[in-house]
Amino acid sequence: IDVERILKESLTWVQYFKQQKKNIRSLTDDEILAVAMYSFNLPFEQPKDNLYYVLNEVLRKRDPLKMTPWKPYLYHLLNALA
């Protein structure tokens, strides 16, 4: 997974939405970024390299050791969706 590419592309969208003052309620920058990273579909050679594929696979396996690195990200994503 190319996290740097996902992050770079997502940050571009975060800045765009903040400038446009789209309906983002009072989300923090981290929450906006978490949603953008999860939902942004980059044209990778393999669609499975997009963040949502990787994260969903980890969550489906329900392995606590594999979930641990995702906890900070999930915190921001779930707060944004709440």
mmCIF file with all atom_site columns, C-alpha atoms in Angstrom:
data_model
loop_
_atom_site.group_PDB
_atom_site.id
_atom_site.type_symbol
_atom_site.label_atom_id
_atom_site.label_alt_id
_atom_site.label_comp_id
_atom_site.label_asym_id
_atom_site.label_entity_id
_atom_site.label_seq_id
_atom_site.pdbx_PDB_ins_code
_atom_site.Cartn_x
_atom_site.Cartn_y
_atom_site.Cartn_z
_atom_site.occupancy
_atom_site.B_iso_or_equiv
_atom_site.pdbx_formal_charge
_atom_site.auth_seq_id
_atom_site.auth_comp_id
_atom_site.auth_asym_id
_atom_site.auth_atom_id
_atom_site.pdbx_PDB_model_num
ATOM 1  C CA . ILE A 1 1  ? 0.000   0.000   0.000   1.00 0.00 ? 1  ILE A CA 1
ATOM 2  C CA . ASP A 1 2  ? 1.391   3.391   -1.006  1.00 0.00 ? 2  ASP A CA 1
ATOM 3  C CA . VAL A 1 3  ? 0.438   5.360   2.095   1.00 0.00 ? 3  VAL A CA 1
ATOM 4  C CA . GLU A 1 4  ? 2.421   8.424   1.046   1.00 0.00 ? 4  GLU A CA 1
ATOM 5  C CA . ARG A 1 5  ? 0.518   8.687   -2.228  1.00 0.00 ? 5  ARG A CA 1
ATOM 6  C CA . ILE A 1 6  ? -2.828  8.209   -0.499  1.00 0.00 ? 6  ILE A CA 1
ATOM 7  C CA . LEU A 1 7  ? -1.880  10.821  2.089   1.00 0.00 ? 7  LEU A CA 1
ATOM 8  C CA . LYS A 1 8  ? -0.713  13.336  -0.532  1.00 0.00 ? 8  LYS A CA 1
ATOM 9  C CA . GLU A 1 9  ? -3.858  12.972  -2.648  1.00 0.00 ? 9  GLU A CA 1
ATOM 10 C CA . SER A 1 10 ? -6.123  13.055  0.386   1.00 0.00 ? 10 SER A CA 1
ATOM 11 C CA . LEU A 1 11 ? -4.498  16.201  1.764   1.00 0.00 ? 11 LEU A CA 1
ATOM 12 C CA . THR A 1 12 ? -5.252  17.921  -1.529  1.00 0.00 ? 12 THR A CA 1
ATOM 13 C CA . TRP A 1 13 ? -8.942  17.106  -1.101  1.00 0.00 ? 13 TRP A CA 1
ATOM 14 C CA . VAL A 1 14 ? -8.942  18.179  2.544   1.00 0.00 ? 14 VAL A CA 1
ATOM 15 C CA . GLN A 1 15 ? -7.603  21.593  1.569   1.00 0.00 ? 15 GLN A CA 1
ATOM 16 C CA . TYR A 1 16 ? -10.159 21.877  -1.232  1.00 0.00 ? 16 TYR A CA 1
ATOM 17 C CA . PHE A 1 17 ? -13.103 21.065  1.024   1.00 0.00 ? 17 PHE A CA 1
ATOM 18 C CA . LYS A 1 18 ? -11.890 23.413  3.734   1.00 0.00 ? 18 LYS A CA 1
ATOM 19 C CA . GLN A 1 19 ? -11.584 26.261  1.210   1.00 0.00 ? 19 GLN A CA 1
ATOM 20 C CA . GLN A 1 20 ? -15.021 25.539  -0.210  1.00 0.00 ? 20 GLN A CA 1
ATOM 21 C CA . LYS A 1 21 ? -16.488 25.230  3.286   1.00 0.00 ? 21 LYS A CA 1
ATOM 22 C CA . LYS A 1 22 ? -18.410 22.186  2.171   1.00 0.00 ? 22 LYS A CA 1
ATOM 23 C CA . ASN A 1 23 ? -20.652 20.452  4.667   1.00 0.00 ? 23 ASN A CA 1
ATOM 24 C CA . ILE A 1 24 ? -17.901 19.199  6.979   1.00 0.00 ? 24 ILE A CA 1
ATOM 25 C CA . ARG A 1 25 ? -19.560 20.196  10.260  1.00 0.00 ? 25 ARG A CA 1
ATOM 26 C CA . SER A 1 26 ? -16.946 20.846  12.885  1.00 0.00 ? 26 SER A CA 1
ATOM 27 C CA . LEU A 1 27 ? -14.628 17.990  11.991  1.00 0.00 ? 27 LEU A CA 1
ATOM 28 C CA . THR A 1 28 ? -10.971 18.248  12.892  1.00 0.00 ? 28 THR A CA 1
ATOM 29 C CA . ASP A 1 29 ? -8.351  18.161  10.156  1.00 0.00 ? 29 ASP A CA 1
ATOM 30 C CA . ASP A 1 30 ? -7.419  14.624  11.240  1.00 0.00 ? 30 ASP A CA 1
ATOM 31 C CA . GLU A 1 31 ? -11.030 13.469  10.947  1.00 0.00 ? 31 GLU A CA 1
ATOM 32 C CA . ILE A 1 32 ? -11.428 15.018  7.498   1.00 0.00 ? 32 ILE A CA 1
ATOM 33 C CA . LEU A 1 33 ? -8.173  13.405  6.415   1.00 0.00 ? 33 LEU A CA 1
ATOM 34 C CA . ALA A 1 34 ? -9.214  9.999   7.780   1.00 0.00 ? 34 ALA A CA 1
ATOM 35 C CA . VAL A 1 35 ? -12.460 10.071  5.779   1.00 0.00 ? 35 VAL A CA 1
ATOM 36 C CA . ALA A 1 36 ? -10.678 11.280  2.639   1.00 0.00 ? 36 ALA A CA 1
ATOM 37 C CA . MET A 1 37 ? -8.007  8.590   2.914   1.00 0.00 ? 37 MET A CA 1
ATOM 38 C CA . TYR A 1 38 ? -10.594 5.855   3.396   1.00 0.00 ? 38 TYR A CA 1
ATOM 39 C CA . SER A 1 39 ? -12.919 6.940   0.615   1.00 0.00 ? 39 SER A CA 1
ATOM 40 C CA . PHE A 1 40 ? -10.418 8.169   -1.959  1.00 0.00 ? 40 PHE A CA 1
ATOM 41 C CA . ASN A 1 41 ? -10.083 5.647   -4.785  1.00 0.00 ? 41 ASN A CA 1
ATOM 42 C CA . LEU A 1 42 ? -6.670  6.064   -6.411  1.00 0.00 ? 42 LEU A CA 1
ATOM 43 C CA . PRO A 1 43 ? -5.982  4.483   -9.796  1.00 0.00 ? 43 PRO A CA 1
ATOM 44 C CA . PHE A 1 44 ? -3.444  1.941   -8.556  1.00 0.00 ? 44 PHE A CA 1
ATOM 45 C CA . GLU A 1 45 ? -2.513  -0.986  -10.767 1.00 0.00 ? 45 GLU A CA 1
ATOM 46 C CA . GLN A 1 46 ? -4.224  -3.173  -8.195  1.00 0.00 ? 46 GLN A CA 1
ATOM 47 C CA . PRO A 1 47 ? -7.426  -1.780  -6.636  1.00 0.00 ? 47 PRO A CA 1
ATOM 48 C CA . LYS A 1 48 ? -6.528  -3.777  -3.529  1.00 0.00 ? 48 LYS A CA 1
ATOM 49 C CA . ASP A 1 49 ? -3.783  -1.201  -2.872  1.00 0.00 ? 49 ASP A CA 1
ATOM 50 C CA . ASN A 1 50 ? -6.364  1.402   -1.870  1.00 0.00 ? 50 ASN A CA 1
ATOM 51 C CA . LEU A 1 51 ? -6.642  2.018   1.847   1.00 0.00 ? 51 LEU A CA 1
ATOM 52 C CA . TYR A 1 52 ? -10.210 0.804   2.285   1.00 0.00 ? 52 TYR A CA 1
ATOM 53 C CA . TYR A 1 53 ? -9.385  -2.601  0.803   1.00 0.00 ? 53 TYR A CA 1
ATOM 54 C CA . VAL A 1 54 ? -6.414  -3.062  3.106   1.00 0.00 ? 54 VAL A CA 1
ATOM 55 C CA . LEU A 1 55 ? -8.211  -1.824  6.220   1.00 0.00 ? 55 LEU A CA 1
ATOM 56 C CA . ASN A 1 56 ? -11.343 -3.867  5.544   1.00 0.00 ? 56 ASN A CA 1
ATOM 57 C CA . GLU A 1 57 ? -9.249  -6.999  5.098   1.00 0.00 ? 57 GLU A CA 1
ATOM 58 C CA . VAL A 1 58 ? -7.540  -6.414  8.454   1.00 0.00 ? 58 VAL A CA 1
ATOM 59 C CA . LEU A 1 59 ? -10.860 -5.794  10.202  1.00 0.00 ? 59 LEU A CA 1
ATOM 60 C CA . ARG A 1 60 ? -12.492 -8.890  8.693   1.00 0.00 ? 60 ARG A CA 1
ATOM 61 C CA . LYS A 1 61 ? -9.704  -11.100 10.053  1.00 0.00 ? 61 LYS A CA 1
ATOM 62 C CA . ARG A 1 62 ? -10.339 -9.821  13.607  1.00 0.00 ? 62 ARG A CA 1
ATOM 63 C CA . ASP A 1 63 ? -6.719  -10.346 14.596  1.00 0.00 ? 63 ASP A CA 1
ATOM 64 C CA . PRO A 1 64 ? -5.950  -7.928  17.459  1.00 0.00 ? 64 PRO A CA 1
ATOM 65 C CA . LEU A 1 65 ? -2.242  -7.836  16.590  1.00 0.00 ? 65 LEU A CA 1
ATOM 66 C CA . LYS A 1 66 ? -2.961  -6.745  13.028  1.00 0.00 ? 66 LYS A CA 1
ATOM 67 C CA . MET A 1 67 ? -5.532  -4.184  14.193  1.00 0.00 ? 67 MET A CA 1
ATOM 68 C CA . THR A 1 68 ? -3.226  -2.476  16.682  1.00 0.00 ? 68 THR A CA 1
ATOM 69 C CA . PRO A 1 69 ? -1.339  -0.290  14.162  1.00 0.00 ? 69 PRO A CA 1
ATOM 70 C CA . TRP A 1 70 ? -4.690  0.943   12.811  1.00 0.00 ? 70 TRP A CA 1
ATOM 71 C CA . LYS A 1 71 ? -6.082  2.137   16.153  1.00 0.00 ? 71 LYS A CA 1
ATOM 72 C CA . PRO A 1 72 ? -5.027  5.816   15.864  1.00 0.00 ? 72 PRO A CA 1
ATOM 73 C CA . TYR A 1 73 ? -6.415  6.009   12.335  1.00 0.00 ? 73 TYR A CA 1
ATOM 74 C CA . LEU A 1 74 ? -9.660  4.254   13.317  1.00 0.00 ? 74 LEU A CA 1
ATOM 75 C CA . TYR A 1 75 ? -10.091 6.661   16.215  1.00 0.00 ? 75 TYR A CA 1
ATOM 76 C CA . HIS A 1 76 ? -10.224 9.623   13.818  1.00 0.00 ? 76 HIS A CA 1
ATOM 77 C CA . LEU A 1 77 ? -12.296 7.812   11.189  1.00 0.00 ? 77 LEU A CA 1
ATOM 78 C CA . LEU A 1 78 ? -14.954 6.662   13.640  1.00 0.00 ? 78 LEU A CA 1
ATOM 79 C CA . ASN A 1 79 ? -15.129 10.071  15.336  1.00 0.00 ? 79 ASN A CA 1
ATOM 80 C CA . ALA A 1 80 ? -15.692 11.665  11.946  1.00 0.00 ? 80 ALA A CA 1
ATOM 81 C CA . LEU A 1 81 ? -18.479 9.240   11.112  1.00 0.00 ? 81 LEU A CA 1
ATOM 82 C CA . ALA A 1 82 ? -20.201 9.527   14.494  1.00 0.00 ? 82 ALA A CA 1
#
